[in-house]
Coordinates of C-alpha atoms and ligand atoms in Angstrom, one line a residue:
X13 CA 72.1 -122.4 161.5
X14 CA 69.5 -123.5 164.0
X15 CA 66.1 -122.5 162.4
X16 CA 64.4 -122.1 165.8
X17 CA 67.0 -119.3 166.8
X18 CA 66.9 -120.9 170.1
X19 CA 63.4 -120.0 170.5
X20 CA 61.1 -122.5 172.2
X21 CA 57.3 -122.3 171.3
X22 CA 55.3 -124.2 174.0
X23 CA 53.3 -127.1 172.3
X24 CA 50.2 -126.2 174.3
X25 CA 50.2 -122.7 172.7
X26 CA 50.5 -124.2 169.3
X27 CA 47.5 -126.3 170.0
X28 CA 45.5 -123.3 171.5
X29 CA 46.2 -121.3 168.4
X30 CA 45.0 -124.1 166.2
X31 CA 41.7 -124.2 167.8
X32 CA 41.4 -120.4 168.2
X33 CA 38.8 -118.8 165.8
X34 CA 39.9 -115.1 166.9
X35 CA 43.3 -113.7 167.5
X36 CA 44.4 -110.1 168.5
X37 CA 47.7 -108.6 168.1
X38 CA 49.0 -105.4 169.7
X39 CA 52.3 -104.2 168.5
X40 CA 54.6 -101.3 169.9
X41 CA 57.8 -99.8 168.7
X42 CA 59.8 -102.7 169.5
X43 CA 58.5 -104.7 166.3
X44 CA 60.1 -102.0 164.0
X45 CA 63.4 -101.8 166.1
X46 CA 65.0 -104.6 163.9
X47 CA 64.0 -102.4 160.8
X48 CA 66.2 -99.6 162.3
X49 CA 63.5 -97.3 163.7
X50 CA 64.5 -96.3 167.2
X51 CA 62.0 -97.3 169.9
X52 CA 60.5 -94.5 172.2
X53 CA 61.8 -95.5 175.6
X54 CA 64.8 -97.7 175.1
X55 CA 68.1 -96.6 173.7
X56 CA 68.9 -98.9 170.8
X57 CA 71.5 -101.5 172.0
X58 CA 74.8 -101.0 170.7
X59 CA 73.9 -97.6 168.7
X60 CA 74.7 -94.2 170.1
X61 CA 71.6 -92.0 169.7
X62 CA 72.3 -89.2 167.5
X63 CA 70.3 -86.1 166.1
X64 CA 67.4 -84.8 167.5
X65 CA 66.3 -88.0 168.9
X66 CA 68.8 -88.1 171.7
X67 CA 68.4 -84.3 172.7
X68 CA 64.7 -84.4 173.3
X69 CA 62.2 -86.6 175.0
X70 CA 59.6 -87.9 172.7
X71 CA 57.0 -87.2 175.2
X72 CA 57.8 -83.7 175.4
X73 CA 57.8 -83.1 171.8
X74 CA 54.5 -85.4 170.8
X75 CA 52.3 -83.0 172.6
X76 CA 49.9 -80.0 171.3
X77 CA 51.7 -77.8 173.8
X78 CA 55.1 -78.4 172.3
X79 CA 53.7 -77.7 168.9
X80 CA 52.2 -74.4 169.9
X81 CA 55.5 -73.5 171.8
X82 CA 57.8 -74.4 169.0
X83 CA 55.7 -75.5 165.8
X84 CA 59.1 -75.6 163.7
X85 CA 60.9 -77.7 166.2
X86 CA 58.2 -80.3 166.3
X87 CA 57.6 -80.2 162.5
X88 CA 61.3 -80.7 161.9
X89 CA 61.4 -83.7 164.3
X90 CA 58.6 -85.5 162.4
X91 CA 60.3 -84.6 159.1
X92 CA 63.6 -86.4 160.5
X93 CA 61.4 -89.4 161.5
X94 CA 59.6 -89.5 158.1
X95 CA 63.1 -89.4 156.3
X96 CA 64.3 -92.2 158.7
X97 CA 61.3 -94.3 158.2
X98 CA 61.4 -93.8 154.3
X99 CA 64.7 -95.2 154.2
X100 CA 63.7 -98.5 156.2
X101 CA 61.9 -101.8 155.3
X102 CA 59.7 -104.1 157.1
X103 CA 61.5 -107.0 159.1
X104 CA 60.7 -110.6 159.5
X105 CA 58.5 -109.8 162.3
X106 CA 56.2 -107.7 160.2
X107 CA 56.4 -110.4 157.6
X108 CA 55.4 -113.2 159.9
X109 CA 52.4 -111.3 161.0
X110 CA 51.4 -110.9 157.4
X111 CA 51.4 -114.8 157.0
X112 CA 49.8 -115.5 160.5
X113 CA 46.9 -113.4 159.3
X114 CA 46.1 -116.4 156.7
X115 CA 46.0 -118.9 159.5
X116 CA 43.2 -117.6 161.5
X117 CA 39.3 -117.0 160.6
X118 CA 39.6 -113.8 162.5
X119 CA 43.1 -111.9 163.0
X120 CA 43.0 -108.2 164.2
X121 CA 46.4 -106.5 164.2
X122 CA 46.4 -103.3 166.4
X123 CA 49.4 -101.1 166.3
X124 CA 50.6 -98.3 168.4
X125 CA 53.2 -97.5 165.8
X126 CA 52.7 -94.5 163.2
X127 CA 55.4 -96.0 160.8
X128 CA 53.1 -97.6 158.5
X129 CA 55.3 -100.7 158.3
X130 CA 52.7 -103.4 158.9
X131 CA 51.0 -102.1 155.8
X132 CA 54.3 -101.8 153.8
X133 CA 54.8 -105.5 154.7
X134 CA 51.4 -106.5 153.5
X135 CA 49.2 -106.6 156.4
X136 CA 45.6 -106.0 155.0
X137 CA 43.7 -104.7 158.2
X138 CA 45.7 -102.5 160.5
X139 CA 44.1 -100.6 163.5
X140 CA 46.3 -97.6 163.8
X141 CA 45.6 -96.4 167.4
X142 CA 48.0 -93.5 167.4
X143 CA 47.6 -92.3 163.6
X144 CA 50.2 -92.4 160.8
X145 CA 53.3 -90.1 160.4
X146 CA 53.0 -90.0 156.7
X147 CA 49.7 -88.2 156.9
X148 CA 49.4 -84.6 157.7
X149 CA 46.3 -82.6 159.0
X150 CA 45.3 -78.9 159.7
X151 CA 46.1 -78.0 163.4
X152 CA 43.1 -75.5 163.4
X153 CA 40.5 -77.6 161.5
X154 CA 41.8 -81.1 162.5
X155 CA 41.2 -82.2 158.7
X156 CA 43.7 -84.4 156.8
X157 CA 45.5 -82.5 154.1
X158 CA 47.1 -84.2 151.3
X159 CA 48.7 -81.4 149.4
X160 CA 49.7 -77.9 149.9
X161 CA 51.9 -75.4 148.1
X162 CA 55.5 -75.4 149.3
X163 CA 56.5 -71.9 150.4
X164 CA 59.5 -72.8 152.5
X165 CA 57.5 -71.9 155.5
X166 CA 57.8 -74.5 158.6
X167 CA 55.4 -75.7 159.5
X168 CA 53.6 -75.5 156.0
X169 CA 50.2 -74.0 155.9
X170 CA 46.6 -75.3 155.3
X171 CA 45.7 -74.4 151.8
X172 CA 41.9 -73.9 153.0
X173 CA 42.3 -71.9 156.2
X174 CA 46.0 -70.9 156.3
X175 CA 46.4 -72.7 159.6
X176 CA 49.6 -74.8 160.6
X177 CA 50.0 -78.3 159.3
X178 CA 50.8 -81.1 161.8
X179 CA 51.3 -84.7 161.5
X180 CA 48.1 -87.0 161.6
X181 CA 49.4 -88.7 164.7
X182 CA 47.8 -88.8 168.3
X183 CA 50.0 -86.6 170.6
X184 CA 50.0 -87.2 174.4
X185 CA 46.9 -85.5 175.9
X186 CA 44.9 -86.1 172.7
X187 CA 42.1 -88.6 172.4
X188 CA 42.6 -91.6 170.2
X189 CA 40.5 -92.1 167.1
X190 CA 37.1 -93.4 168.6
X191 CA 36.4 -95.9 165.8
X192 CA 40.1 -97.4 166.0
X193 CA 40.0 -97.6 170.0
X194 CA 36.5 -99.2 169.7
X195 CA 37.6 -101.8 167.2
X196 CA 40.7 -102.6 169.5
X197 CA 38.5 -102.9 172.5
X198 CA 36.2 -105.4 170.7
X199 CA 39.0 -107.4 169.4
X200 CA 40.7 -107.6 172.9
X201 CA 37.5 -108.6 174.6
X202 CA 36.3 -111.2 172.0
X203 CA 39.8 -113.1 171.1
X204 CA 41.0 -116.5 172.4
X205 CA 44.5 -115.4 172.3
X206 CA 46.1 -111.8 172.5
X207 CA 49.8 -111.2 171.5
X208 CA 51.3 -108.2 172.9
X209 CA 54.5 -107.7 170.9
X210 CA 57.2 -105.0 171.2
X211 CA 55.6 -102.7 173.5
X212 CA 56.7 -101.5 177.0
X213 CA 53.0 -101.4 177.9
X214 CA 53.3 -97.9 179.5
X215 CA 51.1 -95.7 177.1
X216 CA 47.3 -95.7 178.0
X217 CA 44.7 -96.6 176.7
X218 CA 46.6 -99.1 174.5
X219 CA 48.4 -100.6 177.5
X220 CA 45.0 -101.7 179.0
X221 CA 44.2 -104.0 175.9
X222 CA 46.0 -107.0 177.1
X223 CA 44.3 -106.9 180.5
X224 CA 41.0 -106.6 178.9
X225 CA 41.7 -109.9 176.9
X226 CA 43.1 -111.4 180.1
X227 CA 39.7 -110.4 182.1
X228 CA 37.6 -111.9 179.2
X229 CA 39.4 -115.2 179.6
X230 CA 41.9 -115.0 176.7
X231 CA 45.3 -116.5 176.8
X232 CA 47.9 -113.6 176.5
X233 CA 51.2 -114.0 174.8
X234 CA 54.2 -111.4 175.4
X235 CA 56.9 -111.1 172.7
X236 CA 59.6 -108.9 174.0
X237 CA 63.4 -109.3 174.8
X238 CA 62.8 -107.2 178.2
X239 CA 60.2 -107.5 180.9
X240 CA 57.3 -105.3 181.2
X241 CA 54.5 -104.6 183.6
X242 CA 52.6 -107.1 181.5
X243 CA 55.2 -110.0 182.0
X244 CA 54.0 -111.3 185.4
X245 CA 50.6 -111.5 184.2
X246 CA 51.0 -113.0 180.7
X247 CA 50.0 -116.7 180.1
X248 CA 53.0 -117.1 177.9
X249 CA 56.2 -115.1 177.7
X250 CA 58.3 -115.6 174.4
X251 CA 61.5 -113.6 175.6
X252 CA 63.3 -112.4 172.4
X253 CA 63.2 -110.0 169.3
X254 CA 60.1 -110.2 167.4
X255 CA 62.1 -110.8 164.1
X256 CA 63.4 -113.8 165.6
X257 CA 60.6 -115.3 167.6
X258 CA 57.5 -114.5 165.3
X259 CA 59.0 -116.6 162.3
X260 CA 59.6 -119.7 164.6
X261 CA 56.1 -119.3 166.0
X262 CA 54.7 -119.2 162.4
X263 CA 56.9 -122.4 161.4
X264 CA 55.5 -124.3 164.5
X265 CA 51.7 -123.2 163.6
X266 CA 52.5 -124.3 160.0
X267 CA 54.1 -127.5 160.9
X268 CA 51.3 -128.9 163.3
Ligands
LIG328 C1 44.8 -90.1 176.1 C2 52.2 -91.1 168.5 C3 42.8 -89.1 176.9 C4 53.1 -89.8 168.4 C5 52.3 -91.9 170.8 C6 45.2 -93.3 181.6 C7 44.3 -93.3 180.8 C8 44.2 -92.4 179.7 C9 45.4 -91.6 179.3 C10 46.5 -91.8 180.4 C11 46.5 -92.5 181.4 N1 47.5 -92.4 182.1 C12 48.4 -91.5 181.4 C13 47.7 -91.1 180.5 C14 48.1 -90.2 179.4 C15 49.0 -90.6 178.5 C16 49.9 -91.9 178.8 O1 49.6 -93.0 178.7 N2 51.2 -91.4 179.2 C17 52.0 -92.3 179.7 C18 53.4 -91.9 179.1 C19 52.1 -92.6 181.1 N3 48.2 -91.1 177.4 C20 47.7 -90.2 176.4 O2 47.9 -89.0 176.5 C21 46.9 -90.8 175.2 N4 45.7 -90.0 175.1 O3 44.4 -91.1 176.7 O4 43.6 -89.0 176.0 C22 41.8 -87.9 176.4 C23 40.4 -88.4 176.1 C24 39.5 -87.6 175.8 C25 39.8 -86.1 175.5 C26 41.3 -85.8 175.7 C27 42.2 -86.7 176.1 C28 47.5 -90.7 173.9 C29 48.7 -91.5 173.8 C30 49.3 -91.7 172.4 C31 50.6 -90.8 172.4 N5 51.2 -90.8 171.1 N6 52.6 -91.9 169.5 C32 54.3 -90.1 167.8 O5 54.8 -91.3 167.6 O6 55.1 -89.0 167.7 S1 52.6 -92.9 171.9 C33 54.3 -93.5 171.6 O7 54.4 -94.5 172.6 C34 54.2 -94.5 170.4 O8 52.9 -94.7 169.7 C35 54.6 -95.8 171.1 O9 54.2 -96.8 170.1 C36 54.0 -95.6 172.2 C37 54.1 -96.8 173.0 O10 55.6 -96.9 173.3 P1 56.0 -98.5 172.8 O11 55.4 -98.7 171.4 O12 55.7 -99.5 173.8 O13 57.5 -98.2 172.6 P2 58.6 -98.2 173.9 O14 60.0 -97.7 173.3 O15 58.1 -97.5 175.1 O16 58.9 -99.7 174.1 C38 59.5 -100.7 173.1 C39 59.4 -102.0 173.7 O17 60.0 -102.8 172.5 C40 60.3 -102.3 174.8 O18 59.5 -102.9 175.7 C41 61.5 -103.0 174.3 O19 62.0 -104.0 175.1 C42 60.8 -103.8 173.2 N7 61.7 -104.2 172.0 C43 62.9 -103.5 171.6 N8 63.4 -104.3 170.5 C44 62.5 -105.2 170.4 C45 61.6 -105.1 171.1 N9 60.4 -106.1 171.2 C46 60.4 -107.2 170.2 N10 61.4 -107.2 169.2 C47 62.4 -106.2 169.2 N11 63.4 -106.5 168.5

């Protein structure tokens, strides 16, 4: 079995990484695809979409308006996603990022994903731009709620004010957590190499991060089996699934 999975890592990139004090990584749904978590915009190749996922457009369900209109449907969609995520494991791509973290004095992992798989894999410092599906908060008070009495009502109620509970994720039209966003902007503007991994680069303001890195003179590396709006401007494009490319990149880093 060819350990390189047919993946070519440019030697110049390996040399750059060896001399780079600061690395920033942005991940999207694509890095969890090989764990079996459907991505947002791309139908899984070879798998027929079933259940709620195929009947609804995530951008129509992941909004405060959708929740006000049909809180039970939105809560059930997240319950379905939580159950799906509870049955999957981090893949070789998540694992390689855990090990890459040890190679650099400064390594910032920024994720758009809400599945918690980076933390489950062992990544220590993860900036969650869009929240985490395993946490819930009160829709009225916007405060995280860890436990509540199950009455069978869907969505469940806040034990303090009786308002509806909602997942602690950032919906479309909602602002990102300011501290997470500022940390991401800082990492993107001070790194020497910025990786964009498994993201279609459509959702703002996360999609602007690689351009911030480019404009401050960083090398930008895209890892994705498909082209995206970033591809034409990326310094290096490593076309392929993250679960194949990242272990080869890590091996090249460890060899030299
Ligand atoms: C906000 C949590 C302002 C919920 C999500 C300009 C500036 C600011 C805002 C906007 C703007 N233009 C438009 C907006 C509005 C909007 C937006 O960006 N809309 C888009 C659709 C145009 N942005 C917002 O609403 C944001 N809010 O800016 O508020 C504000 C300020 C003050 C006060 C009030 C408001 C909030 C955006 C966050 C939305 N929440 N998720 C949930 O999960 O339920 S976004 C959602 O999409 C996920 O987080 C996901 O990660 C994210 C991005 O998608 P991707 O991760 O890229 O996934 P996708 O499926 O698209 O692509 C997968 C990729 O993986 C593909 O390229 C594929 O080729 C690749 N792939 C597949 N397999 C693999 C692989 N890659 C590697 N390996 C593989 N094996």
